[in-house]
XYZ file of C-alpha atoms in Angstrom:
769
model
C -22.697 -5.052 30.394
C -19.234 -5.648 29.015
C -18.214 -9.020 27.635
C -17.038 -11.782 29.981
C -13.424 -12.765 29.344
C -12.259 -16.174 28.213
C -8.985 -17.118 29.831
C -6.465 -19.916 29.414
C -5.276 -22.438 31.996
C -3.157 -25.592 31.901
C -3.221 -28.905 33.780
C -1.278 -29.733 36.949
C -1.373 -32.735 39.222
C -3.911 -32.965 42.009
C -2.232 -32.076 45.293
C -4.752 -32.221 48.129
C -8.056 -33.876 48.879
C -8.856 -32.159 52.173
C -11.840 -29.854 52.450
C -10.830 -26.222 52.856
C -12.241 -23.784 55.448
C -13.959 -20.542 54.470
C -11.838 -18.706 51.944
C -9.922 -15.743 53.351
C -10.409 -12.241 51.950
C -6.739 -12.099 50.968
C -7.190 -15.263 48.908
C -10.185 -13.755 47.123
C -8.168 -10.619 46.394
C -5.257 -12.675 45.077
C -7.668 -14.562 42.835
C -9.075 -11.341 41.401
C -5.577 -10.063 40.675
C -4.753 -13.382 39.038
C -7.874 -13.138 36.888
C -6.876 -9.642 35.746
C -3.434 -10.887 34.707
C -4.868 -13.861 32.839
C -7.333 -11.589 31.079
C -4.601 -9.246 29.879
C -2.564 -12.172 28.538
C -5.408 -14.218 27.088
C -5.244 -15.072 23.389
C -9.048 -14.990 23.213
C -9.749 -11.869 25.269
C -11.133 -10.037 22.240
C -13.565 -12.775 21.270
C -16.792 -10.862 20.606
C -19.958 -11.473 22.591
C -23.369 -9.913 22.030
C -26.506 -9.862 24.145
C -29.334 -11.773 22.456
C -31.835 -11.365 25.312
C -34.208 -11.715 26.881
C -34.305 -8.477 28.855
C -38.003 -7.880 29.306
C -37.812 -9.246 32.862
C -34.493 -7.669 33.876
C -33.290 -9.071 37.245
C -33.424 -8.808 41.035
C -33.118 -5.230 42.306
C -31.602 -4.662 45.752
C -31.241 -0.876 46.131
C -31.687 2.587 44.609
C -29.879 5.895 44.909
C -32.027 8.720 43.518
C -30.995 12.299 42.818
C -33.164 14.304 45.244
C -33.127 17.440 43.085
C -33.680 15.597 39.794
C -35.423 12.261 40.422
C -35.374 11.176 36.787
C -31.692 10.439 37.480
C -30.994 7.427 39.639
C -28.763 4.402 40.158
C -30.041 0.833 40.450
C -28.189 -1.978 42.185
C -28.891 -5.540 41.055
C -28.141 -8.614 43.162
C -25.567 -10.004 40.736
C -25.924 -7.597 37.816
C -23.900 -4.612 38.948
C -24.962 -0.964 39.165
C -26.784 0.848 36.364
C -27.355 4.578 35.847
C -30.237 6.371 34.166
C -30.651 10.072 33.461
C -34.020 9.743 31.716
C -36.300 8.063 34.246
C -35.417 4.531 33.222
C -35.889 4.942 29.481
C -32.294 3.760 29.115
C -29.550 2.615 31.479
C -25.760 2.458 31.413
C -23.699 -0.018 33.484
C -21.124 1.663 35.724
C -19.662 -1.239 37.703
C -18.080 -3.119 34.794
C -14.603 -1.889 35.717
C -14.977 -3.415 39.164
C -13.906 -6.966 40.082
C -17.451 -7.830 41.231
C -21.023 -7.336 40.087
C -22.572 -8.487 43.391
C -24.372 -5.596 45.077
C -25.976 -5.118 48.482
C -26.401 -1.364 48.913
C -25.844 2.045 47.302
C -25.253 5.593 48.495
C -24.371 8.739 46.541
C -23.022 12.106 47.611
C -24.921 14.056 44.962
C -23.052 17.278 45.632
C -19.659 15.784 44.818
C -20.870 12.949 42.590
C -19.187 10.307 44.764
C -20.719 6.850 44.489
C -20.460 4.253 47.263
C -21.311 0.590 46.672
C -21.646 -1.988 49.397
C -20.947 -5.293 47.697
C -22.606 -8.646 48.371
C -26.371 -9.163 48.374
C -27.928 -9.226 51.865
C -31.223 -11.063 51.286
C -29.586 -14.290 52.486
C -31.181 -16.626 49.975
C -29.232 -19.616 48.725
C -28.155 -17.500 45.737
C -27.111 -14.328 47.591
C -23.537 -13.998 46.409
C -20.802 -12.404 48.465
C -18.923 -9.204 47.765
C -15.445 -7.805 48.303
C -16.118 -4.887 50.654
C -16.933 -1.216 50.068
C -16.276 0.336 46.654
C -16.023 4.050 45.939
C -15.936 6.029 42.696
C -15.311 9.743 42.261
C -15.565 9.744 38.458
C -19.038 8.439 37.752
C -18.054 4.787 37.819
C -15.177 4.925 35.351
C -12.837 3.697 38.074
C -13.378 2.141 41.481
C -11.348 2.002 44.652
C -11.842 -0.676 47.288
C -12.140 1.145 50.606
C -11.926 -1.934 52.804
C -14.120 -4.281 54.841
C -13.129 -6.972 52.347
C -14.177 -9.905 54.543
C -17.640 -8.521 55.311
C -19.120 -10.420 52.317
C -22.587 -8.797 52.497
C -23.109 -5.056 53.120
C -26.630 -3.928 53.918
C -26.560 -0.137 54.210
C -24.367 2.923 53.635
C -25.276 6.265 55.229
C -23.391 9.470 54.338
C -23.465 12.479 56.648
C -25.100 15.191 54.465
C -23.020 17.835 56.219
C -19.698 15.988 55.999
C -19.348 13.488 53.117
C -16.195 12.015 54.658
C -18.258 10.744 57.586
C -19.862 7.480 56.496
C -21.532 4.597 58.313
C -21.611 1.080 56.846
C -23.512 -1.920 58.169
C -22.306 -5.431 57.351
C -24.228 -8.688 57.666
C -21.086 -10.808 57.421
C -20.595 -14.258 55.936
C -23.663 -16.196 54.805
C -22.487 -19.768 55.413
C -19.815 -19.355 58.096
C -18.944 -17.342 61.174
C -16.649 -14.326 60.909
C -15.653 -11.213 62.844
C -15.924 -8.516 60.171
C -19.596 -7.714 60.658
C -21.508 -5.013 62.503
C -21.518 -1.217 62.071
C -18.349 0.488 60.827
C -17.630 4.200 60.717
C -15.133 6.322 58.811
C -14.483 10.046 59.207
C -11.851 10.246 56.470
C -13.783 9.061 53.420
C -13.012 5.381 53.902
C -9.263 5.483 54.489
C -9.742 4.064 57.973
C -12.659 2.351 59.702
C -13.731 1.887 63.282
C -16.205 -0.826 64.242
C -18.704 0.803 66.581
C -21.287 -1.992 66.941
C -20.592 -5.719 67.143
C -22.871 -8.425 68.547
C -21.126 -11.734 67.798
C -19.561 -13.695 64.942
C -22.870 -14.993 63.576
C -24.946 -11.846 64.065
C -24.618 -8.974 61.612
C -26.370 -5.648 61.027
C -29.098 -5.928 58.409
C -30.529 -2.383 58.511
C -29.787 1.209 59.505
C -31.913 4.314 59.224
C -31.329 7.866 60.455
C -33.412 10.777 61.595
C -34.244 12.789 58.446
C -32.849 16.017 59.927
C -30.450 14.900 62.639
C -27.506 12.696 61.679
C -26.769 12.043 65.349
C -29.878 9.866 65.737
C -29.447 6.532 63.986
C -31.151 3.184 64.469
C -29.723 -0.201 63.485
C -31.068 -3.736 63.591
C -29.001 -6.840 64.194
C -29.831 -10.235 62.685
C -28.867 -13.501 64.337
C -29.012 -16.230 61.662
C -27.280 -19.377 60.513
C -27.466 -20.809 57.005
C -26.261 -24.248 56.027
C -26.832 -26.147 52.813
C -29.538 -28.189 54.597
C -31.037 -25.662 57.017
C -31.664 -21.968 57.540
C -32.216 -20.566 61.000
C -33.436 -17.068 60.294
C -33.937 -15.881 63.857
C -32.138 -15.860 67.185
C -31.522 -14.112 70.481
C -28.966 -11.774 68.898
C -31.583 -10.065 66.701
C -32.451 -6.668 68.172
C -32.823 -2.919 67.565
C -30.018 -0.535 68.563
C -29.985 3.240 68.797
C -27.196 5.797 68.623
C -27.510 9.441 69.611
C -23.934 10.393 68.714
C -23.784 9.670 64.976
C -23.017 5.981 65.374
C -20.075 6.243 67.734
C -21.856 4.323 70.496
C -25.000 2.170 70.574
C -27.467 0.699 73.039
C -30.002 -2.092 72.667
C -33.529 -0.624 72.878
C -35.568 -3.764 72.136
C -34.920 -5.401 75.470
C -37.324 -7.591 77.403
C -40.281 -5.485 78.528
C -39.973 -2.950 75.694
C -42.873 -4.510 73.801
C -40.713 -5.594 70.867
C -40.153 -9.340 70.286
C -37.082 -10.848 71.911
C -35.595 -14.319 72.160
C -35.085 -17.193 69.743
C -37.966 -16.217 67.459
C -36.654 -12.760 66.642
C -35.841 -12.582 62.931
C -34.924 -9.981 60.327
C -35.930 -6.416 61.253
C -36.490 -3.421 58.973
C -36.563 0.180 60.226
C -38.051 3.533 59.258
C -37.317 6.651 61.342
C -39.919 9.410 61.132
C -38.799 12.024 63.663
C -37.309 12.467 67.120
C -39.878 10.171 68.706
C -41.540 8.069 66.011
C -39.968 4.992 64.479
C -41.473 1.969 62.755
C -40.086 -1.562 62.511
C -41.136 -4.579 60.512
C -40.202 -7.941 61.935
C -40.208 -11.475 60.528
C -41.330 -14.033 63.096
C -40.419 -17.481 61.780
C -42.316 -19.376 64.480
C -45.111 -21.613 63.254
C -48.595 -20.483 64.198
C -50.382 -22.289 66.963
C -53.772 -20.746 66.224
C -53.872 -21.047 62.469
C -57.450 -20.523 61.365
C -57.081 -20.819 57.616
C -59.151 -23.994 57.547
C -62.648 -23.352 58.829
C -63.977 -26.008 61.160
C -67.230 -26.272 59.239
C -65.526 -26.479 55.834
C -66.830 -29.529 54.031
C -63.503 -30.161 52.271
C -60.506 -31.977 53.688
C -57.057 -30.445 54.032
C -53.744 -32.165 54.672
C -53.709 -30.723 58.205
C -56.862 -32.725 58.988
C -54.921 -35.968 58.621
C -51.977 -35.025 60.836
C -53.821 -35.915 64.041
C -56.667 -38.025 62.657
C -57.293 -41.404 64.299
C -57.699 -44.610 62.329
C -61.334 -44.857 63.376
C -62.156 -41.304 62.253
C -60.416 -41.888 58.950
C -62.321 -45.074 58.194
C -65.580 -43.246 58.917
C -64.900 -40.536 56.324
C -67.338 -40.181 53.457
C -65.778 -41.831 50.385
C -66.799 -39.027 48.052
C -65.213 -36.446 50.335
C -61.998 -38.486 50.557
C -61.917 -39.033 46.783
C -62.198 -35.293 46.254
C -59.169 -34.769 48.484
C -57.153 -37.412 46.631
C -57.971 -36.184 43.131
C -57.681 -32.473 43.945
C -54.226 -32.957 45.454
C -52.642 -34.937 42.632
C -52.514 -38.389 44.202
C -51.802 -41.156 41.729
C -54.993 -42.508 40.161
C -54.518 -45.871 41.864
C -55.143 -44.189 45.224
C -58.896 -43.827 45.703
C -61.035 -43.830 48.831
C -61.859 -47.507 49.121
C -58.389 -48.933 48.500
C -56.727 -46.282 50.678
C -59.078 -47.205 53.501
C -58.089 -50.818 52.992
C -54.422 -49.816 53.298
C -55.204 -48.066 56.597
C -57.186 -51.087 57.863
C -54.242 -53.362 57.112
C -51.793 -51.038 58.844
C -49.612 -50.519 55.765
C -50.258 -46.758 55.971
C -51.528 -44.349 58.617
C -53.866 -41.383 58.093
C -50.929 -38.979 58.581
C -49.346 -40.430 55.438
C -52.007 -38.623 53.377
C -50.533 -35.352 54.641
C -46.886 -36.414 54.348
C -47.495 -37.454 50.728
C -48.033 -33.797 49.818
C -45.269 -32.221 51.877
C -42.402 -31.689 49.491
C -39.961 -28.809 49.716
C -42.036 -26.580 47.430
C -45.316 -26.884 49.341
C -43.543 -26.350 52.662
C -42.076 -23.135 51.250
C -45.512 -21.615 50.690
C -47.906 -23.544 52.941
C -46.095 -23.532 56.293
C -48.288 -21.351 58.545
C -45.720 -19.077 60.187
C -46.579 -15.901 62.071
C -44.739 -13.939 59.376
C -44.592 -10.149 59.068
C -45.373 -7.912 62.038
C -45.249 -4.107 62.118
C -44.316 -2.278 65.341
C -44.277 1.408 66.248
C -42.587 3.456 68.922
C -43.666 7.000 69.781
C -41.002 7.627 72.418
C -37.761 7.166 70.555
C -37.684 3.375 70.874
C -38.220 3.075 74.630
C -41.426 1.080 74.139
C -43.041 -0.603 71.146
C -46.546 -1.666 70.163
C -47.759 -3.789 67.268
C -49.821 -1.653 64.894
C -52.265 -4.281 63.626
C -54.483 -7.094 64.828
C -54.185 -10.598 63.446
C -51.753 -11.852 60.828
C -50.471 -10.175 57.675
C -51.063 -13.227 55.495
C -49.403 -13.546 52.120
C -46.659 -10.986 52.743
C -43.707 -13.174 53.732
C -44.926 -16.801 53.704
C -42.123 -18.911 55.215
C -39.246 -16.919 53.704
C -39.438 -13.500 55.293
C -35.635 -13.456 55.527
C -35.700 -12.618 51.798
C -37.405 -9.268 52.395
C -37.532 -7.018 55.478
C -38.019 -3.366 54.524
C -40.455 -0.685 55.694
C -40.843 2.945 54.576
C -42.877 5.934 55.706
C -44.358 8.671 53.532
C -42.071 11.696 54.145
C -45.020 14.068 54.600
C -47.456 11.643 56.214
C -46.289 9.670 59.291
C -49.322 7.385 58.978
C -48.495 6.408 55.397
C -46.501 3.184 55.622
C -45.192 0.954 52.856
C -44.173 -2.648 53.480
C -43.324 -5.337 50.983
C -42.472 -8.966 50.564
C -44.199 -11.045 47.910
C -46.663 -8.146 47.356
C -46.175 -4.448 48.029
C -48.656 -2.947 50.511
C -49.560 0.479 51.878
C -51.237 1.573 55.079
C -52.789 5.018 55.470
C -53.692 4.594 59.145
C -50.358 3.990 60.786
C -50.220 0.270 60.107
C -53.665 -0.778 61.312
C -54.789 -1.899 57.849
C -52.997 -2.458 54.538
C -54.000 -2.520 50.868
C -52.079 -3.969 47.939
C -50.300 -1.784 45.374
C -49.433 -4.734 43.150
C -50.427 -4.709 39.481
C -50.324 -7.091 36.491
C -47.143 -5.507 35.143
C -45.376 -5.518 38.518
C -43.363 -8.595 39.435
C -43.689 -10.156 42.867
C -40.947 -10.303 45.534
C -40.034 -6.707 46.367
C -36.696 -5.560 47.793
C -36.372 -1.797 47.318
C -38.549 1.308 47.292
C -37.886 5.013 46.935
C -40.553 7.585 47.822
C -40.285 11.098 46.418
C -40.278 13.456 49.424
C -41.437 16.349 47.251
C -44.089 14.597 45.160
C -46.440 12.272 47.065
C -47.347 9.216 45.035
C -44.100 9.118 43.048
C -42.553 5.701 43.782
C -39.625 3.754 42.344
C -39.913 0.061 43.144
C -37.359 -2.750 42.750
C -38.321 -6.412 42.682
C -37.261 -9.806 41.323
C -38.416 -8.651 37.895
C -36.651 -5.288 37.712
C -37.760 -1.665 38.106
C -41.260 -0.177 38.202
C -42.224 3.485 38.560
C -45.556 4.962 39.667
C -46.775 8.563 39.814
C -50.143 7.815 41.437
C -49.131 5.892 44.550
C -49.212 2.479 42.935
C -52.492 2.739 41.068
C -50.565 2.492 37.796
C -46.988 1.444 37.089
C -44.542 1.643 34.212
C -41.819 -0.958 33.692
C -38.194 0.041 33.071
C -36.387 -3.156 32.160
C -33.652 -2.816 29.560
C -30.594 -4.015 31.561
C -29.626 -7.610 30.717
C -29.151 -8.747 34.307
C -31.422 -11.783 34.648
C -29.984 -14.671 36.656
C -29.954 -17.856 34.567
C -29.965 -21.268 36.229
C -29.592 -23.180 32.970
C -29.494 -22.783 29.192
C -29.901 -25.131 26.224
C -30.369 -24.958 22.456
C -32.410 -26.894 19.895
C -31.363 -28.090 16.444
C -33.545 -25.837 14.344
C -32.111 -23.524 11.703
C -31.599 -20.896 12.982
C -31.386 -22.516 16.392
C -33.253 -21.286 19.451
C -31.823 -20.628 22.896
C -33.758 -21.725 25.998
C -33.055 -20.373 29.465
C -34.419 -20.818 32.981
C -34.242 -17.700 35.151
C -34.451 -16.899 38.841
C -38.141 -16.179 39.536
C -38.771 -15.304 35.874
C -39.588 -18.672 34.386
C -38.281 -20.274 31.192
C -37.877 -18.322 27.956
C -36.910 -19.255 24.416
C -35.891 -17.236 21.366
C -33.685 -17.200 18.316
C -29.930 -16.855 18.697
C -30.060 -14.302 15.868
C -32.006 -11.852 18.016
C -30.526 -8.411 18.626
C -31.882 -6.636 21.670
C -33.638 -3.376 20.768
C -37.000 -1.672 21.261
C -38.403 -2.449 17.824
C -40.839 -4.891 19.434
C -42.596 -1.940 21.100
C -43.805 -1.038 17.621
C -44.458 -4.543 16.310
C -46.096 -5.780 19.517
C -44.198 -9.070 19.346
C -41.323 -9.657 21.733
C -38.701 -11.933 20.114
C -38.500 -14.253 23.131
C -41.404 -16.392 24.350
C -42.210 -17.375 27.926
C -42.914 -21.112 28.165
C -42.889 -21.712 31.953
C -43.295 -19.705 35.161
C -41.780 -19.855 38.640
C -38.031 -20.237 38.980
C -37.154 -21.622 35.557
C -35.014 -24.746 35.641
C -33.307 -27.151 33.250
C -34.534 -27.599 29.698
C -34.336 -30.655 27.461
C -35.499 -30.566 23.833
C -36.438 -33.625 21.784
C -34.152 -33.598 18.734
C -36.742 -35.509 16.700
C -39.429 -32.900 17.292
C -38.311 -29.582 18.758
C -41.880 -28.810 19.798
C -41.470 -31.380 22.600
C -39.743 -29.608 25.473
C -39.146 -30.803 29.032
C -38.790 -28.076 31.628
C -40.249 -26.845 34.894
C -39.763 -24.927 38.082
C -38.136 -25.409 41.474
C -37.931 -28.663 43.430
C -38.498 -31.046 40.527
C -41.820 -29.731 39.271
C -41.282 -30.639 35.631
C -43.584 -30.767 32.627
C -43.588 -32.141 29.100
C -44.621 -29.352 26.776
C -45.908 -29.751 23.250
C -45.447 -26.323 21.787
C -47.281 -27.382 18.638
C -50.523 -28.307 20.376
C -50.143 -26.270 23.554
C -50.432 -29.381 25.739
C -48.648 -29.369 29.096
C -48.260 -32.596 31.085
C -46.979 -32.733 34.668
C -44.364 -35.487 34.911
C -42.719 -35.364 38.348
C -42.114 -38.911 39.690
C -44.136 -39.669 42.817
C -43.287 -41.961 45.704
C -45.678 -44.601 46.964
C -48.149 -43.726 49.695
C -46.550 -44.590 53.030
C -42.994 -44.149 51.737
C -40.777 -41.185 52.523
C -41.187 -38.542 49.794
C -38.428 -38.244 47.230
C -36.041 -35.365 47.888
C -35.661 -32.948 44.997
C -33.079 -30.219 44.707
C -34.197 -26.644 44.075
C -32.540 -27.060 40.674
C -33.458 -30.674 39.940
C -31.458 -32.189 37.065
C -33.161 -33.829 34.058
C -31.629 -35.472 30.994
C -32.923 -36.903 27.717
C -30.988 -39.959 26.623
C -28.986 -39.403 23.458
C -29.597 -43.066 22.610
C -33.400 -42.899 22.641
C -35.247 -39.666 23.210
C -38.275 -41.374 24.644
C -36.024 -42.065 27.625
C -35.879 -39.322 30.257
C -33.861 -39.251 33.489
C -34.643 -37.142 36.569
C -32.659 -36.930 39.774
C -34.259 -36.850 43.223
C -32.343 -38.627 45.936
C -32.584 -41.612 43.598
C -32.160 -41.645 39.833
C -35.506 -41.978 38.070
C -35.937 -43.218 34.515
C -38.921 -43.033 32.203
C -39.048 -45.062 28.988
C -42.070 -43.171 27.661
C -41.402 -39.418 27.887
C -42.233 -39.093 31.559
C -45.615 -40.855 31.580
C -44.319 -43.606 33.869
C -41.242 -43.696 36.085
C -39.029 -46.284 37.751
C -36.267 -45.727 40.288
C -33.114 -47.338 38.869
C -30.929 -46.735 41.910
C -30.849 -46.711 45.667
C -30.346 -43.382 47.463
C -27.291 -41.903 45.708
C -26.716 -39.287 48.423
C -25.625 -39.389 52.053
C -29.262 -39.656 53.076
C -30.183 -36.075 53.813
C -30.025 -34.099 57.041
C -32.590 -32.713 59.432
C -33.417 -29.180 58.306
C -35.808 -26.947 56.385
C -33.913 -26.978 53.066
C -34.062 -29.910 50.648
C -30.711 -31.687 50.948
C -29.281 -35.036 50.062
C -30.381 -34.590 46.447
C -28.921 -35.199 43.017
C -27.567 -32.142 41.239
C -26.101 -33.534 38.013
C -26.720 -36.443 35.618
C -24.663 -37.441 32.589
C -24.993 -40.417 30.236
C -22.159 -41.462 27.956
C -22.930 -40.997 24.257
C -20.813 -44.118 23.601
C -22.903 -46.599 25.572
C -26.495 -46.722 26.753
C -26.626 -47.233 30.521
C -23.208 -45.744 31.296
C -24.485 -43.031 33.635
C -22.855 -40.747 36.214
C -24.602 -38.804 38.982
C -23.489 -36.120 41.431
C -25.186 -34.898 44.609
C -25.337 -31.760 46.735
C -23.558 -33.574 49.585
C -20.492 -34.525 47.591
C -21.149 -38.005 46.194
C -20.418 -39.156 42.648
C -21.702 -42.521 41.409
C -21.484 -44.481 38.166
C -23.471 -47.342 36.698
C -22.285 -49.219 33.625
C -25.393 -51.352 33.247
C -28.334 -48.905 33.313
C -28.732 -48.967 37.068
C -28.374 -52.641 37.942
C -25.166 -51.874 39.845
C -23.711 -48.616 41.136
C -20.200 -47.719 42.275
C -19.242 -44.734 44.396
C -16.421 -42.672 42.848
C -16.065 -39.753 45.245
C -14.036 -41.185 48.129
C -10.959 -39.190 47.099
C -12.742 -35.812 46.747
C -12.996 -33.084 49.401
C -15.932 -34.063 51.569
C -19.500 -32.768 51.425
C -19.030 -30.270 48.580
C -21.787 -29.672 46.050
C -21.215 -31.584 42.800
C -21.963 -28.781 40.388
C -21.367 -30.866 37.264
C -20.422 -34.353 36.141
C -19.797 -34.802 32.407
C -19.256 -38.054 30.535
C -16.859 -37.254 27.704
C -18.157 -37.186 24.145
C -14.630 -37.862 22.843
C -13.425 -40.805 24.947
C -15.624 -43.459 26.544
C -13.585 -43.840 29.725
C -13.160 -40.105 30.376
C -15.327 -38.170 32.841
C -15.104 -34.683 34.345
C -16.341 -33.499 37.760
C -16.561 -30.006 39.254
C -17.236 -29.343 42.938
C -18.570 -26.112 44.408
C -17.808 -24.987 47.970
C -19.980 -21.849 47.900
C -22.299 -23.270 50.579
C -19.341 -23.517 52.949
C -17.953 -20.077 51.967
C -15.157 -22.066 50.332
C -14.368 -20.403 46.996
C -11.609 -22.784 45.921
C -11.988 -24.001 42.302
C -12.313 -27.805 42.217
C -12.058 -29.428 38.775
C -11.165 -33.097 38.139
C -10.791 -35.529 35.271
C -10.690 -39.329 35.201
C -9.504 -41.434 32.279
C -10.724 -44.761 33.726
C -14.458 -44.360 34.406
C -13.751 -42.613 37.730
C -11.421 -45.174 39.284
C -8.693 -42.530 39.655
C -8.815 -38.744 39.435
C -6.505 -35.847 38.625
C -7.047 -32.203 39.488
C -7.044 -29.852 36.512
C -7.848 -26.707 38.514
C -4.356 -25.484 37.633
C -4.056 -21.692 37.483
C -7.765 -21.002 37.894
C -8.365 -17.929 40.101
C -10.177 -18.408 43.393
C -13.888 -18.713 42.600
C -16.487 -21.493 42.920
C -16.945 -23.581 39.759
C -20.437 -24.080 38.337
C -20.023 -25.893 35.017
C -17.561 -27.576 32.661
C -18.159 -28.353 28.976
C -16.162 -30.092 26.272
C -15.803 -28.533 22.854
C -17.867 -30.753 20.520
C -15.155 -30.797 17.835
C -11.805 -30.512 19.654
C -11.216 -32.852 22.598
C -8.448 -30.624 23.977
C -10.692 -27.587 24.373
C -12.636 -27.236 27.632
C -14.909 -24.413 28.760
C -15.451 -23.578 32.426
C -17.899 -21.282 34.190
C -17.234 -19.870 37.670
C -18.823 -17.221 39.850
C -16.394 -14.601 38.529
C -16.063 -15.452 34.856
C -15.748 -17.864 31.959
C -12.507 -19.676 31.116
C -11.146 -21.891 28.355
C -8.355 -24.458 28.249
C -6.648 -25.399 24.997
C -4.748 -28.384 26.419
């Protein structure tokens, strides 16, 4: 992709402290125009950048558009990496969206006869990192230039369908805002190539259209599914009464709900995201995510001799005290309880009333385990053989391991074009049924990443599949028995980066669902490693890769981990890996850890490590032992299914040990000037409840501190940047002429105190003053 621009801004006084509502589309557009002007006038716009990798994992794919007459040519849409084009079956790719104001993609469609490309912007998977778009884009010159065709406040566009007999007739489905209500959602239709639009289907201001599919040979017959959801920073409701299936028999001009009560398809509060696949006049499949927790979960056999956390949730004191000590010890050791908790002393704690048996379950229930272990009903496949009048579930029992508790992240189903019983579904794995959905087998493979979002099936060559997942593009010619990987685009989503002090220095980066990687900054991305067998970057951690801290005294000692505070101390010299997450005491409420939990090595003594939960933790011995050095530095959390009320940023002054600042996801900034003995809240003057994306203690002046706030989780894209010259007693806004876009990070130049670097959702900026 083309280089990000560095722009220049200057300081102005802080004018307002009030929290802003969701940013208007016109404000976003003004911000993009402002960015373009700043770019043209920037003194550093020609500063060269080069890609140093890694690219082996690519990034999250959301959609394909494949040339039906020449399937080695196709376009790939990435969640936040733009659109890429290949003419040689993925051997190489070229980016085509770089001349657009956004790289956030939800859907693709191509009129292959005319070469017209349509892009629906804004990812629709509704995760916490599904970034919004700017409407519908159209190119008639292969992506050299783009025209915005409207629907600019739709934020997330799920599907574009072009009438094969009239390319000016186009249907677009919009999910709408992720974190706020809005009206520009539903199904929209144009008959003049996007000059004007008519909304033909609207449910309400928090229900959008997540899917459309048409009859393969009759454009008049189109199905659409609505999705009633509500995401907040602390909770995601992924189902509701507004979720339903609609059908049009007049090319999308009018619609009727066909999944009403009595139709056989789920209705009511538990109805979640729905995917659709139309086979013919009568046959249509749907996949549905039911978020309700199971009542008849049978994962734990009654005669199993091992204990599970569910056993303790309703266990009486008497039953607990009668447990075999060896059996209880096995549970404690196998589930990572601190060594001080063993059968006899835990029983004594229960006898004394200091803990209850249920506490042995609560001890394990952090945000990460709840993500994967919550026994929801999950994925269900339904079929209609009468054009949607009635529906029947195709399978018995549960489809375990497809969606877990986050089925909102997936939601697609496909049917083999020449075999109506050949069904493909995907979530964490990709599965196929050859008997109309009664049974399914996995098509996953060692070189295929998990978490699947897109699939194309060759209608002329059974078994030819193009698959898109969190790790890029895979292609199969034998129906998933074998796959090739096509990952050259540099579109991975990095949570964090750091460098060590070796010569030449190494870069470390944590990626969305692709772990933590490290490699030399001198690397030049090419395919030479295919010959040598040694990829220049090394994977050092799996999962969603998070922050990295490197011991300056010994660069083999690295601290890193994955989501929700699951951190490790790595010794790259010996290969040792030690789990170091701080644990609460049995009977206490578990610590709350952010998805992207902050960690920090002290610059004063690199045996000292800080980690932020809802309290600030400190270890004096590289993470072997921890102490909380604060009270709860957040607003206390909120009831919901997303970890909230957590620390997001930690900074220690290089001038003085114990001068530490923290920021939280609910808008609080604190400082201690005596290593945690006393804390002072500094955020009373800030807009309320906004995510503290970064707090930085200056390396040039002891009393100076910077704070950035991020309103993304309120659909507030205002840039919030502040500086204090008196340890946070007073603040001044330095957002100045920054274009409208949420701010993620601020950094000081290590040599020049007047130079600041800023990263936002739409680019990188620099200030010289």
